[in-house]
Coordinates of C-alpha atoms in Angstrom, one line a residue:
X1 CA -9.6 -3.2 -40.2
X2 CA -7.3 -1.0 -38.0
X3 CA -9.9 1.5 -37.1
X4 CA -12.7 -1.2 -36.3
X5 CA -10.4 -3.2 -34.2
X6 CA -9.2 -0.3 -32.2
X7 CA -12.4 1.2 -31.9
X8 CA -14.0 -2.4 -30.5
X9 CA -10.6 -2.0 -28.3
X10 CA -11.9 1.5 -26.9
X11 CA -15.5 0.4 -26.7
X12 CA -14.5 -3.0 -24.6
X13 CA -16.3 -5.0 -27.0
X14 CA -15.5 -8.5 -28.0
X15 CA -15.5 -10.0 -31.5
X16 CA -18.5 -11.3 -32.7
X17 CA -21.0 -12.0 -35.9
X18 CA -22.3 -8.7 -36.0
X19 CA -19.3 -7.4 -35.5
X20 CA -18.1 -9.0 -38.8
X21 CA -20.9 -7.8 -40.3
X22 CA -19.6 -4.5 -39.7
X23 CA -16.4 -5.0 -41.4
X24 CA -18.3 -6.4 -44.6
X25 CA -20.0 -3.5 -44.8
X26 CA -16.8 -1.1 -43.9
X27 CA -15.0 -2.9 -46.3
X28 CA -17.5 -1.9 -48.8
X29 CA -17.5 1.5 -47.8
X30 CA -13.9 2.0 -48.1
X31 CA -13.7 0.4 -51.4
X32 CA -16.1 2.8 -52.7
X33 CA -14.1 5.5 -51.9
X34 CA -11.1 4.0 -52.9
X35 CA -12.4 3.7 -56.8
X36 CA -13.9 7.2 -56.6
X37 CA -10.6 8.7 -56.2
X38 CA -8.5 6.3 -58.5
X39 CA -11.4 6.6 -61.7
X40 CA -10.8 10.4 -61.3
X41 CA -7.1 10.2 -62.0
X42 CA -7.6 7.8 -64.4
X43 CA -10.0 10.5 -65.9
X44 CA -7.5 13.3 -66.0
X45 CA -4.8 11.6 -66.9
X46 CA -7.0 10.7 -70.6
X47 CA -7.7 14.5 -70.4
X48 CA -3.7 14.8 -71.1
X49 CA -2.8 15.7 -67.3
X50 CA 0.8 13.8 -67.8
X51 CA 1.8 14.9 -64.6
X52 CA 1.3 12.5 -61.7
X53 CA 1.8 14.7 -58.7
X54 CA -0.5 17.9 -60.4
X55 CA -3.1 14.8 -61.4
X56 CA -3.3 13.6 -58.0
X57 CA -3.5 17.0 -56.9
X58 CA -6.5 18.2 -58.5
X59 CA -8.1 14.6 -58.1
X60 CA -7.7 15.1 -54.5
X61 CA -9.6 18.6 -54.9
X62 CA -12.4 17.3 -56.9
X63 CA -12.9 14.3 -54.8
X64 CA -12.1 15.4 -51.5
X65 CA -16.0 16.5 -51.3
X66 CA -17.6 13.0 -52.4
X67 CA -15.2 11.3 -50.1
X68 CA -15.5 13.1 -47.1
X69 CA -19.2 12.9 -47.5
X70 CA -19.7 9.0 -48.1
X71 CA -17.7 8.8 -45.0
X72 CA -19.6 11.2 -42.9
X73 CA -23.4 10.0 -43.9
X74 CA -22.3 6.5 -43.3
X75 CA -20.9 6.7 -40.1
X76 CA -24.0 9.1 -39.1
X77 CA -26.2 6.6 -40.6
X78 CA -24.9 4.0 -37.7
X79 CA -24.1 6.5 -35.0
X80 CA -27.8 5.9 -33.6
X81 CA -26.9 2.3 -33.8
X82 CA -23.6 3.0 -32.0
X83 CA -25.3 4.8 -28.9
X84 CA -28.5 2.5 -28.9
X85 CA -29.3 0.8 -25.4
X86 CA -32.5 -0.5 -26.4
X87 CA -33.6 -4.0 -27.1
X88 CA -31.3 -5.3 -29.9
X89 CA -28.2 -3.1 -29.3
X90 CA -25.9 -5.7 -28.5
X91 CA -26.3 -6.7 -31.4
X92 CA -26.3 -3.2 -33.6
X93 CA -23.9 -1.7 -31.3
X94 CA -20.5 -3.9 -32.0
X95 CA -21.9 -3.5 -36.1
X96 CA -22.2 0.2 -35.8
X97 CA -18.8 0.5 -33.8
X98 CA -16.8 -1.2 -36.5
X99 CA -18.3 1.2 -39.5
X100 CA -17.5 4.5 -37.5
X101 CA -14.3 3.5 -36.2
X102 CA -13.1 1.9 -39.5
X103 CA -14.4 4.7 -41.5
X104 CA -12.5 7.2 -39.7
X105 CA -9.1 5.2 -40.9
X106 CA -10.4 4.2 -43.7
X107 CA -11.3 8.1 -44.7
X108 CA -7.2 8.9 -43.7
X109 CA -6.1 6.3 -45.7
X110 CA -7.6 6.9 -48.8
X111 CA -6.9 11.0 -49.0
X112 CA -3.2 10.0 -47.8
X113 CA -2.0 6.8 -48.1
X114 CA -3.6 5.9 -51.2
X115 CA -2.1 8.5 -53.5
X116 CA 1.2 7.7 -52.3
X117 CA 0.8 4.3 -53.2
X118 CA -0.8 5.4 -56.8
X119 CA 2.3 7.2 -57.7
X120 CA 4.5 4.3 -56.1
X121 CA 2.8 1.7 -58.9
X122 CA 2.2 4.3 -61.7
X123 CA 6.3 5.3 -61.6
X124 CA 6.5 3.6 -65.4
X125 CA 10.8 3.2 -64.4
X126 CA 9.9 1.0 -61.4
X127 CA 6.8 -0.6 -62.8
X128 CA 8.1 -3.6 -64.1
X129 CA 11.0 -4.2 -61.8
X130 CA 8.2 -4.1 -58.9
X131 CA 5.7 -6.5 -60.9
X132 CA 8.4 -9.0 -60.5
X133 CA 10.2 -8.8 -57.3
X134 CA 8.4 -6.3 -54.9
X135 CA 4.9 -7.2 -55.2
X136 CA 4.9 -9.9 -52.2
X137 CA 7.3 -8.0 -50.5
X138 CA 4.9 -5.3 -50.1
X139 CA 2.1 -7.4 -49.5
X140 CA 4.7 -8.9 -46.3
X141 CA 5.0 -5.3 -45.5
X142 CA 1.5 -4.1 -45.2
X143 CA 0.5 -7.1 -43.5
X144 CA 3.3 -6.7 -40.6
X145 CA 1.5 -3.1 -40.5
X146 CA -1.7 -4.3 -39.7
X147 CA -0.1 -7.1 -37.2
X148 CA 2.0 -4.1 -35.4
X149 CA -1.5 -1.9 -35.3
X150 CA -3.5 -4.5 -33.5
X151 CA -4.7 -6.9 -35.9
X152 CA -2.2 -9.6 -34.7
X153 CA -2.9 -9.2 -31.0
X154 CA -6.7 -10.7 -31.8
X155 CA -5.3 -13.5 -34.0
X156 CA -1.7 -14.6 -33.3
X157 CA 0.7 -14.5 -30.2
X158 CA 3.7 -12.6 -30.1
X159 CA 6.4 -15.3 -29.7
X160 CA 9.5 -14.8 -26.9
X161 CA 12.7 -15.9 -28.1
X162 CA 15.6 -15.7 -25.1
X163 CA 18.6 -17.7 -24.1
X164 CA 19.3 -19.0 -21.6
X165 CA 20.5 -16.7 -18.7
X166 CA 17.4 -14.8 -20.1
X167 CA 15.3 -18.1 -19.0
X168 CA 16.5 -18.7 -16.1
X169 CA 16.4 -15.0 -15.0
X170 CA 12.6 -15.1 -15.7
X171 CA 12.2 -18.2 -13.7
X172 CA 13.8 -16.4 -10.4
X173 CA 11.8 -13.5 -11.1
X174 CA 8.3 -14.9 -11.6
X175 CA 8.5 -18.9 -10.9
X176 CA 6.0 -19.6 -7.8
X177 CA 8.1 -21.7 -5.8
X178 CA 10.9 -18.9 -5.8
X179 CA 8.1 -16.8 -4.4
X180 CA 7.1 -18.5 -2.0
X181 CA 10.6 -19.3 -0.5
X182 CA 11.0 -14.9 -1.0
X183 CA 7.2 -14.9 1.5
X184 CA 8.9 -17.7 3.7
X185 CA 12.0 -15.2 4.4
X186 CA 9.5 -12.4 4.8
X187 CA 7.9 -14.2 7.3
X188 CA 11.3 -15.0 9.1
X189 CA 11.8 -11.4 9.3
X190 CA 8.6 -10.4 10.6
X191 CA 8.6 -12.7 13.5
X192 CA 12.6 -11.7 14.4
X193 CA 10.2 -8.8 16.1
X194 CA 7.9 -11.3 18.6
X195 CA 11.2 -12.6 20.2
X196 CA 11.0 -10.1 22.9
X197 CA 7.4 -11.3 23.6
X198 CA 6.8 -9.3 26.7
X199 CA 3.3 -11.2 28.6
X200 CA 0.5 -8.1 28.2
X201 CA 0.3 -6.0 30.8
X202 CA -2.4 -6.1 34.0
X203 CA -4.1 -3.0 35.2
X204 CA -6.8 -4.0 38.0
X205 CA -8.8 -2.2 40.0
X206 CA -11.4 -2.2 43.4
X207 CA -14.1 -0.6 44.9
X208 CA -15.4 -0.9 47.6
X209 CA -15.4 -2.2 51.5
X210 CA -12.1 -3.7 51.6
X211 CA -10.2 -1.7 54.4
X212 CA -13.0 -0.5 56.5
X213 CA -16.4 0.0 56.4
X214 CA -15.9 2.9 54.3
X215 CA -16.0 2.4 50.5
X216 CA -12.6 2.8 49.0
X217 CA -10.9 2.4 45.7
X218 CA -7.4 1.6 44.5
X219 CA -5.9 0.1 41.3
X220 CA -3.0 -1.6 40.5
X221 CA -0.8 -2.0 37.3
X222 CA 1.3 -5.3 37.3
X223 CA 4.1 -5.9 34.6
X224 CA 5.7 -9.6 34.2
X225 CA 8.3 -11.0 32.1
X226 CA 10.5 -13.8 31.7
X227 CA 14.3 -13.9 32.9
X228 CA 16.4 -11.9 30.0
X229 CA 18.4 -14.5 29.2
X230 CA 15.0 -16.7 27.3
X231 CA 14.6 -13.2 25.4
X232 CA 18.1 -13.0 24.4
X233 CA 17.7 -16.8 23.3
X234 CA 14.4 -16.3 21.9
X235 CA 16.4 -13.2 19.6
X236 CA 19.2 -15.6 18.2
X237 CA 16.9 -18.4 17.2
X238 CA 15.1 -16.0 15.3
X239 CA 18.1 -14.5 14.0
X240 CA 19.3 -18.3 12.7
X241 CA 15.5 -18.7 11.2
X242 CA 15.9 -16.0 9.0
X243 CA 19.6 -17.1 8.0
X244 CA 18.2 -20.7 7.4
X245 CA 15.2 -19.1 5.3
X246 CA 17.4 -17.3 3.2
X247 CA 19.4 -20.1 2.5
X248 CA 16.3 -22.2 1.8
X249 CA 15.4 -19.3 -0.7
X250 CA 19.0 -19.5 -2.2
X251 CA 18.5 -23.5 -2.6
X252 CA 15.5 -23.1 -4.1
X253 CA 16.7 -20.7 -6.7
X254 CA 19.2 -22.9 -7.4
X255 CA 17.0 -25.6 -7.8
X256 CA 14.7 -24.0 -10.4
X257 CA 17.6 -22.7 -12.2
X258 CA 19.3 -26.3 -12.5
X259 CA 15.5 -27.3 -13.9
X260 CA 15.5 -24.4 -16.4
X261 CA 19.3 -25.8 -17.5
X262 CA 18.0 -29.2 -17.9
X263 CA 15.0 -28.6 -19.7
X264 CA 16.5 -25.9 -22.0
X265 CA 19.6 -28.2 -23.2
X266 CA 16.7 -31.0 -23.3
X267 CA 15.0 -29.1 -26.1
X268 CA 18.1 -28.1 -27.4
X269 CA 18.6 -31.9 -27.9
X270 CA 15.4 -32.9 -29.5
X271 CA 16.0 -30.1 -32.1
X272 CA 19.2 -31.5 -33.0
X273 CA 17.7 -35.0 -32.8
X274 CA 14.7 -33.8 -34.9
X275 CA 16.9 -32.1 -37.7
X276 CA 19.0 -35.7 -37.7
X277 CA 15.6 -37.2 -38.5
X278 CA 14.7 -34.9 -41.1
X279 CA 18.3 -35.1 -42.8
X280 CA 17.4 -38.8 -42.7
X281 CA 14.1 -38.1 -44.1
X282 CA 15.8 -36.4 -47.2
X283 CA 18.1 -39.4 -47.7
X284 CA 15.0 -42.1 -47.8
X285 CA 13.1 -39.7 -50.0
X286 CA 16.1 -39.8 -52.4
X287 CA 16.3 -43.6 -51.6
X288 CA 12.7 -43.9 -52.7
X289 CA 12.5 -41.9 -56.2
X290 CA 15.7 -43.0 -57.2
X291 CA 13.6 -47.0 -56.0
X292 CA 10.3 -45.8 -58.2
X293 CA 12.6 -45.1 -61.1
X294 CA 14.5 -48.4 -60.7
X295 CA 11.3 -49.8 -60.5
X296 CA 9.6 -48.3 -63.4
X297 CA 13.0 -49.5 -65.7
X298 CA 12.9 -53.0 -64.4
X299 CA 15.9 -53.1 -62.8
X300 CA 14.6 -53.9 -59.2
X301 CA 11.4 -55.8 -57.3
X302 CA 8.7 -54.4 -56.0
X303 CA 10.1 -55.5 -52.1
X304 CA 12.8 -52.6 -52.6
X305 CA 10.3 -50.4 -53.3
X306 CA 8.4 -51.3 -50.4
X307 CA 11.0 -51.1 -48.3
X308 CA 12.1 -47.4 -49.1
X309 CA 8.9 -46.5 -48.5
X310 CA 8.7 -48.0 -45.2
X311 CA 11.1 -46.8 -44.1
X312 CA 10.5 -43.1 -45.4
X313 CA 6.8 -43.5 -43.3
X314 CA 9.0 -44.3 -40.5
X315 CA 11.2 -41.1 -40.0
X316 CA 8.5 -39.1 -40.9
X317 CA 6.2 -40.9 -37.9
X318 CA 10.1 -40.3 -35.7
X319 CA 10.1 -36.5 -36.6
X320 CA 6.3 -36.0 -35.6
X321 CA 6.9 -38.2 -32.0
X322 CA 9.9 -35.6 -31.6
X323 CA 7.6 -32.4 -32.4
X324 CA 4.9 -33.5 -30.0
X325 CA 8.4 -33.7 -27.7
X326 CA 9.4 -30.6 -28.3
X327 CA 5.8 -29.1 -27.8
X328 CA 5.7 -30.9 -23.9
X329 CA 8.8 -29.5 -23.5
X330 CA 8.3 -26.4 -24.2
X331 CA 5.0 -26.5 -22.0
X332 CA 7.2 -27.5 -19.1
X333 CA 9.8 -24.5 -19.1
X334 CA 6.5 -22.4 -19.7
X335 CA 5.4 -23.8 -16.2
X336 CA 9.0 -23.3 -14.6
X337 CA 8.9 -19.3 -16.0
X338 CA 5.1 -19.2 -14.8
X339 CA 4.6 -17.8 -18.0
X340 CA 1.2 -18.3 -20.5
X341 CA 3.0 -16.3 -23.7
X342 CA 4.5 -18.4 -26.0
X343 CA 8.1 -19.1 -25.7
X344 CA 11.0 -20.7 -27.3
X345 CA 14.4 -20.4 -26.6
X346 CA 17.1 -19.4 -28.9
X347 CA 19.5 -22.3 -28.9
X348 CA 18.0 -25.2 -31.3
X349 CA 21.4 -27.1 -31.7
X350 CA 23.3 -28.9 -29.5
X351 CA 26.9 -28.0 -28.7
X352 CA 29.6 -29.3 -26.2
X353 CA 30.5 -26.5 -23.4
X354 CA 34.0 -26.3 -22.3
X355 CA 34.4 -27.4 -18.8
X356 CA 37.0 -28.2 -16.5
X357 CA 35.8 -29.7 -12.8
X358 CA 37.9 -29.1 -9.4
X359 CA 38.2 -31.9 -6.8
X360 CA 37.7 -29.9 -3.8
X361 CA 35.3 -31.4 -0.8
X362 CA 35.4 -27.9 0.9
X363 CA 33.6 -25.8 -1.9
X364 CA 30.7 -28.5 -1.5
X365 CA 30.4 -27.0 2.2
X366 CA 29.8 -23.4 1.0
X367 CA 26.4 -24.7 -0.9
X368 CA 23.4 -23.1 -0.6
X369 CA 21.8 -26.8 0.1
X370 CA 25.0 -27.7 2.5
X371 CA 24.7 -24.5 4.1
X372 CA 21.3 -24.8 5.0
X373 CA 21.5 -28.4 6.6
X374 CA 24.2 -26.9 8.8
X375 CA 22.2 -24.0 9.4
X376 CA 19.3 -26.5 11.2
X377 CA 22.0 -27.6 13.7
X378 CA 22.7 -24.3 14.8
X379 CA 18.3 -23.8 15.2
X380 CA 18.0 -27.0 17.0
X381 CA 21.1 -26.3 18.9
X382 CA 19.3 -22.9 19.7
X383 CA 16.2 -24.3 20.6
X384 CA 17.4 -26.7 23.1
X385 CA 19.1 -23.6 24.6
X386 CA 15.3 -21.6 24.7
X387 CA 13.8 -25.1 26.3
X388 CA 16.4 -24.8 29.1
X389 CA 16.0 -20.8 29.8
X390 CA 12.5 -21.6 30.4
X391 CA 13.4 -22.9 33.8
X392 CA 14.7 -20.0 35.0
X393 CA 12.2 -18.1 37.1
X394 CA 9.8 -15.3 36.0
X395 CA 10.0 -11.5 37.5
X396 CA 7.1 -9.4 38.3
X397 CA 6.7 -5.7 38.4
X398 CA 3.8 -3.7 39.9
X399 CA 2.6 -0.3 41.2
X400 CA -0.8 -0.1 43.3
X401 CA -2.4 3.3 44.1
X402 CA -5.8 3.3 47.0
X403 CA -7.4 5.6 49.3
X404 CA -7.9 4.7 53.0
X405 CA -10.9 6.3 54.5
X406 CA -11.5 7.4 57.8
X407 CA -9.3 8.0 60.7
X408 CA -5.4 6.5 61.1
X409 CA -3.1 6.5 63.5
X410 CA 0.2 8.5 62.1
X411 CA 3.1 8.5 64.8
X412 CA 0.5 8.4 67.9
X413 CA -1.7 11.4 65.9
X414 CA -4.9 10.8 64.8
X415 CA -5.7 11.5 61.2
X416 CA -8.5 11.5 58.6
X417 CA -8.3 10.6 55.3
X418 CA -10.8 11.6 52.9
X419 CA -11.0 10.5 48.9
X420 CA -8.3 12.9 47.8
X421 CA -5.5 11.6 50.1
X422 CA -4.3 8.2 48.1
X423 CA -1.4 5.8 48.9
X424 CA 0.6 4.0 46.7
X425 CA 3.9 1.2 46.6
X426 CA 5.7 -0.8 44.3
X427 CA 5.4 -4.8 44.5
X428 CA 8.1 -7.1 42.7
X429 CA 7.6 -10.7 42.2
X430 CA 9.1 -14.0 41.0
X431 CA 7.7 -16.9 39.5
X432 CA 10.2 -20.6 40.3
X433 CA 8.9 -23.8 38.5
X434 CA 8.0 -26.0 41.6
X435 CA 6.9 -28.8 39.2
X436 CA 9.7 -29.1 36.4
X437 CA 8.8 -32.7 35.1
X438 CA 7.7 -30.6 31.8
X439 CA 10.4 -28.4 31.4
X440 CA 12.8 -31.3 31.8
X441 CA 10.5 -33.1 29.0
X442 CA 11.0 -30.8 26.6
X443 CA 14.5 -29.8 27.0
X444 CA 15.6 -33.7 26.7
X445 CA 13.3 -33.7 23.6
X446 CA 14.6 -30.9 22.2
X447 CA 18.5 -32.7 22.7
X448 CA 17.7 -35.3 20.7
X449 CA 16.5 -33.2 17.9
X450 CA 19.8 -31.9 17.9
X451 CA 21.5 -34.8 17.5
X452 CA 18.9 -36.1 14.3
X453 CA 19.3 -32.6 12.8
X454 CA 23.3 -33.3 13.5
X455 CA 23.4 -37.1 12.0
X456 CA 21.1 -35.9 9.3
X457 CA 23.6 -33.0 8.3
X458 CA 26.8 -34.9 7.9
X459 CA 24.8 -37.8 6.0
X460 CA 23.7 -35.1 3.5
X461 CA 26.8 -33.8 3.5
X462 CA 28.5 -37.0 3.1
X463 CA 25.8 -37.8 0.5
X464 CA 26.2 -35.0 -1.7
X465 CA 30.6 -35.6 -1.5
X466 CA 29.1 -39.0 -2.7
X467 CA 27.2 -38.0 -5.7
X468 CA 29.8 -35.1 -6.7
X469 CA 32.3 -37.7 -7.5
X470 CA 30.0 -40.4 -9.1
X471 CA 29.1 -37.1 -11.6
X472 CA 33.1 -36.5 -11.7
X473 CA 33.0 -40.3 -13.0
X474 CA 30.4 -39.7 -15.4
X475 CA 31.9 -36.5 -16.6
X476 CA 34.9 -38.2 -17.7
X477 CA 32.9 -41.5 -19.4
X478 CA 31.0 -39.3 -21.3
X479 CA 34.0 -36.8 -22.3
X480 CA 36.1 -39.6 -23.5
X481 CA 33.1 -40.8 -25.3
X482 CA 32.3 -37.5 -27.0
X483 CA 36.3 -37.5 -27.8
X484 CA 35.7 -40.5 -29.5
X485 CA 32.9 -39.5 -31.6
X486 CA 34.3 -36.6 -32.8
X487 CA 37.6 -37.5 -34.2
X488 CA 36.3 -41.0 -35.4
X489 CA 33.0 -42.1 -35.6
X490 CA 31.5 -39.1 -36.7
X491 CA 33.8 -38.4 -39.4
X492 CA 33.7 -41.9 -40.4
X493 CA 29.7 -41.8 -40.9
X494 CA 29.4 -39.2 -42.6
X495 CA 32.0 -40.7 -45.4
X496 CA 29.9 -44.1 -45.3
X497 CA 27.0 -42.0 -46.1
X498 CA 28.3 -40.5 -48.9
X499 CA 30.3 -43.3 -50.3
X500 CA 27.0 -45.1 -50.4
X501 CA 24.6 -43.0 -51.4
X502 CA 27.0 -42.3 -54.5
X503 CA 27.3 -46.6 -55.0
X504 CA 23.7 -46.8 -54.7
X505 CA 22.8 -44.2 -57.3
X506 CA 25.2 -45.5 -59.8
X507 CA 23.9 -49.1 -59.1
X508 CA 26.7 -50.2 -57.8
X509 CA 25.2 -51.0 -54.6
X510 CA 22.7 -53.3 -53.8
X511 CA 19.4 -51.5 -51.8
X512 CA 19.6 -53.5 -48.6
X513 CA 23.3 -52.8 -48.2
X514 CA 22.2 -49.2 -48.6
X515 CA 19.6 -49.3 -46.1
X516 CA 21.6 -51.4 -43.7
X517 CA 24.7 -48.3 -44.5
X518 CA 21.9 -45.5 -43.7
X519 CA 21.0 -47.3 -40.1
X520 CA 24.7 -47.8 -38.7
X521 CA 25.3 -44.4 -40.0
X522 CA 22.0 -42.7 -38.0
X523 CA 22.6 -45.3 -35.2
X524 CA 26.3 -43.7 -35.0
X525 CA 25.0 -40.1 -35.1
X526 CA 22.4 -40.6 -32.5
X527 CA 24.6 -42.4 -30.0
X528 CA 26.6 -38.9 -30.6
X529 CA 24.1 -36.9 -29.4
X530 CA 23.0 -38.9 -26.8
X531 CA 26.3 -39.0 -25.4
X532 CA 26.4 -35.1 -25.9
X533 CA 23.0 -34.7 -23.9
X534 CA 24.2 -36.8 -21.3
X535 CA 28.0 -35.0 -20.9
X536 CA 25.7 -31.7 -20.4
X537 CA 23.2 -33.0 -18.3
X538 CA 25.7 -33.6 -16.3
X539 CA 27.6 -30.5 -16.1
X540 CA 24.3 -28.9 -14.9
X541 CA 24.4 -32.0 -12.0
X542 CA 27.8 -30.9 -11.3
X543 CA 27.1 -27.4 -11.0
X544 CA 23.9 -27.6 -9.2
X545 CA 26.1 -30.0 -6.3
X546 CA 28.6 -26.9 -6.6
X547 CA 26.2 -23.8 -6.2
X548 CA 26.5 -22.2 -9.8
X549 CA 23.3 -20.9 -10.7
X550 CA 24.3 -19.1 -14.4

């Protein structure tokens, strides 16, 4: 199977029914062999060759011939098959390709493998040990072997166990939304270098009857630019756009890592909810044959026996709502990692994390999401400033270059001028906004942005002070809960349990007492966990309000 496989690897051929086929007929093949080289040291060893590695020995030099030949005619038989591009060869080829590939391991692992394995069964000191304990252990073993060579990756998907700084490490390094924020600061970056947008520069030229009747020529370069100070403004809003897109990146990271939290304690919960269900599953199962027997002695009605198994149909129904659960969830953190192998994280029970919470309104301000509101003041604040330079005038540079044909007057001396003799000057200019109504516009529009951007800051700021202390609230209802739980209700269940599952076995308990003990005790240990969801959840509020990505 190794050989066929890799060889349809090599060959880039897919799996189909010829290619099955193939391994019918490889499988044959090898078998073949296989009893060729086993009935020849079964011969020798009636012939009175006692000694397994001399018997193997001179098998393998009798045999080596036959095998080596069955192998070779076979796979020379299909090599015409193999190399075929004539009508029919997709179908022949993916046949023949599994024969010669297979063959070639299959030769390897009968003159090798094979009578290693013969003399690790015929060793009569191990035999019987090995019947008993080893035999699916080796079949385990050989299996794995064939998964490891390539059989597995056509049938079964490796499966990714990680925890959770391993999750969330894969979601900041692949998740799309991260990426795109990392493009977004790239972008920021990139246009830090069009601030100084300099207006292209003009290079003009005539020809022609312009100074005299003579044709002459001239050309001029012209240069213009805005007043520094609009470039120097220009510079330091793009400077603050690149700070605010890194802080967007940061908040987004921080965002997908608080989602990878939340969904990873989620599942974390459903496992522990689902092995609650199945413990409860075990204790109606109980409930209902020790309910069958009662039933079958006379010494209860058929309702109790009804009722156990209702309510064993019941948890069983709870534990397949929580797998289907489990399976969405673990869908959704494969979306978050952007991730299509399969997955599942390492933590499958729930525990309470040690955490202590500070009371300090100043941390909130050093936020990635904080940050970045207060960065937008600074942009807007910066952008009113760009609206206003653009009032101040434009400057112009130039340098012209012409001939002058024909005869001038140079201090009271006639001269002529031919093509060669040129003349050339410098020109400055500047550019005042007459007409300003725009200007003014967009500088009193760009004000009042400020002051939304400013109002919208200290609500979110004021908004997230808000919600930090409504989760310090929360952090302490659910702590004094949990506190609660542990020392007394918890304890206290699991004693009810057992007290009455003992009462109800030795009949000393009546079956609807039972069942009513079983509900408050699950009811208990559910609100438990519930409670312990909730306290984490919102430790992962609290630290996504105070920064802390890991």
């Amino acid at each position: 199977a190794i050989g066929g496989i890799f060889a349809l690897w090599l060959r880039d051929m897919n799996f189909s029914i010829s290619a099955g086929v193939g391994f019918i007929a490889l499988f044959g093949v090898a078998v073949l062999n296989g009893i060729v080289l086993i009935a020849e040291f079964k011969r020798l060893e009636k012939e009175g060759i006692t000694d397994i590695t001399e018997r193997e020995l001179k098998g393998l030099h009798t045999r080596l011939r036959p095998v080596i030949i069955t192998a070779t005619v076979a796979s020379l038989g299909f090599l015409p098959m193999a190399l075929s591009v004539s009508a029919g060869a997709e179908v022949q080829k993916p046949l023949a390709t599994v024969v010669i590939g297979g063959l070639i391991t299959a030769t390897f692992l009968t003159l090798v493998i094979l009578p290693v394995f013969y003399i690790f069964f015929s060793t009569r000191s191990f035999r019987p040990t090995f019947k008993r304990k080893y035999a699916k252990a080796l079949t385990l073993v050989l299996f794995l072997i064939m998964s490891s060579s390539g059989f597995s990756k056509t049938n079964a998907q490796e499966v990714k166990v990680f925890d959770l700084k391993q999750a969330i490490q894969m979601a900041l390094d692949s998740n799309l939304s991260v990426r795109s924020s990392v493009y977004a600061v790239d972008v920021q970056k990139t246009l830090k270098g069009a601030a100084w947008n300099i207006p292209k520069t003009s290079v003009e030229g005539q020809y022609g009857q312009f100074n005299s009747y003579s044709k002459d020529n001239s050309f001029t370069v012209l240069q213009s630019f805005a007043f520094p100070t609009l470039y120097m403004n220009q510079s330091k809003l793009a400077s603050a756009n690149v700070k605010g897109s890194e802080l967007k990146l940061m908040s987004s990271q921080l965002e997908i890592a608080t989602l990878v939290k939340q969904i990873y304690r989620e599942f974390a919960y459903l496992q522990s909810k689902r092995k609650l269900f199945v413990w409860q599953d075990s204790l109606y199962s109980g409930f209902l044959r020790a309910a069958e027997l009662r039933m079958k002695v006379g010494e209860t009605n058929r309702l109790e026996l009804i009722s156990a198994r209702s309510q064993c149909m019941e948890t069983k129904n709870q534990v397949q709502q929580i797998n289907a659960d489990l399976v969405n969830w673990i869908q959704k953190l494969q979306t978050l990692l952007n991730t299509g192998s399969a997955i599942l994280p390492a933590d499958s029970v729930l525990v309470r994390f040690d955490f202590v919470p500070t009371v300090d309104d100043a941390s909130l301000l050093q936020t990635p999401s904080v940050m970045h509101e207060q960065q937008q003041i600074e942009v807007s604040h910066l952008e009113s400033k760009v609206e206003q330079s653009q009032l101040l005038p434009d400057l112009s540079i130039g340098y012209y270059n012409q001939t002058i044909l024909g005869s001038q007057e140079v201090n009271g001396v006639p001269r002529t001028f031919g093509p060669n003799d040129r003349f050339s000057g410098i020109q400055v200019g500047v550019s005042i906004p007459l007409f300003f109504g725009s200007y003014a516009a967009n500088i009193k529009a760009a004000k009042m942005k400020e002051k939304v951007t400013q109002v919208n800051s200290e609500n979110y700021i004021k908004s997230v002070s808000g919600t930090y202390r409504s989760l310090l609230g929360d952090f302490a209802k659910y702590a004094k809960s949990l506190d609660y739980y542990e020392k007394q209700a918890i304890p206290e269940a699991d004693a009810i349990i057992d007290q009455s599952t003992k009462s109800y076995r030795a009949g000393a308990m009546d079956y609807m007492d039972y069942i009513q003990n079983l509900s408050r005790t699950l009811s208990i240990k559910l609100n438990y966990l519930d409670a312990l969801n909730s306290y984490n959840q919102t430790i992962i509020n609290i630290e996504y309000i105070t920064g802390k990505t890991f």
